[in-house]
């Protein structure tokens, strides 16, 4: 298939996009991990209620980042599953 679809799916392109989504999910995971590490460094070098509030806020942000990464991973997997199903259906024609 190509860029002129009228119906169906360009499974190669879908797999490419799914791979790109998975890469982005990994990058979000890296941000979450790096931020958590940096928050630990801040906590060691910044004492008081402001530091505690900052740490709590980061925990919420880290949770949101993890949820975003998980959601993007799920979308990537769903796209791959759809591409596989499309290829299998096309073989049966």
PDB file of C-alpha atoms in Angstrom, residues 48-83:
ATOM      1  CA  UNK A  48      12.371  22.557  55.063  1.00  0.00           C
ATOM      2  CA  UNK A  49       8.710  22.736  54.196  1.00  0.00           C
ATOM      3  CA  UNK A  50       9.329  24.164  50.715  1.00  0.00           C
ATOM      4  CA  UNK A  51      11.522  21.182  49.902  1.00  0.00           C
ATOM      5  CA  UNK A  52       8.897  18.785  51.200  1.00  0.00           C
ATOM      6  CA  UNK A  53       6.171  20.461  49.134  1.00  0.00           C
ATOM      7  CA  UNK A  54       8.399  20.351  46.066  1.00  0.00           C
ATOM      8  CA  UNK A  55       9.066  16.657  46.637  1.00  0.00           C
ATOM      9  CA  UNK A  56       5.369  15.891  46.977  1.00  0.00           C
ATOM     10  CA  UNK A  57       4.616  17.829  43.810  1.00  0.00           C
ATOM     11  CA  UNK A  58       7.328  15.898  41.981  1.00  0.00           C
ATOM     12  CA  UNK A  59       5.824  12.585  43.114  1.00  0.00           C
ATOM     13  CA  UNK A  60       2.531  13.608  41.510  1.00  0.00           C
ATOM     14  CA  UNK A  61       4.326  14.663  38.326  1.00  0.00           C
ATOM     15  CA  UNK A  62       6.300  11.409  38.263  1.00  0.00           C
ATOM     16  CA  UNK A  63       3.071   9.426  38.583  1.00  0.00           C
ATOM     17  CA  UNK A  64       1.531  11.382  35.695  1.00  0.00           C
ATOM     18  CA  UNK A  65       4.628  10.762  33.564  1.00  0.00           C
ATOM     19  CA  UNK A  66       4.444   7.027  34.295  1.00  0.00           C
ATOM     20  CA  UNK A  67       0.764   6.981  33.368  1.00  0.00           C
ATOM     21  CA  UNK A  68       1.515   8.810  30.117  1.00  0.00           C
ATOM     22  CA  UNK A  69       4.304   6.381  29.267  1.00  0.00           C
ATOM     23  CA  UNK A  70       2.054   3.413  30.021  1.00  0.00           C
ATOM     24  CA  UNK A  71      -0.762   4.834  27.880  1.00  0.00           C
ATOM     25  CA  UNK A  72       1.524   5.498  24.910  1.00  0.00           C
ATOM     26  CA  UNK A  73       2.961   1.987  25.226  1.00  0.00           C
ATOM     27  CA  UNK A  74      -0.572   0.582  25.189  1.00  0.00           C
ATOM     28  CA  UNK A  75      -1.458   2.614  22.067  1.00  0.00           C
ATOM     29  CA  UNK A  76       1.704   1.392  20.375  1.00  0.00           C
ATOM     30  CA  UNK A  77       0.855  -2.218  21.174  1.00  0.00           C
ATOM     31  CA  UNK A  78      -2.727  -1.746  19.976  1.00  0.00           C
ATOM     32  CA  UNK A  79      -1.475  -0.324  16.671  1.00  0.00           C
ATOM     33  CA  UNK A  80       0.872  -3.287  16.204  1.00  0.00           C
ATOM     34  CA  UNK A  81      -1.953  -5.705  17.004  1.00  0.00           C
ATOM     35  CA  UNK A  82      -4.207  -3.991  14.453  1.00  0.00           C
ATOM     36  CA  UNK A  83      -1.471  -4.159  11.805  1.00  0.00           C
TER      37      UNK A  83
END
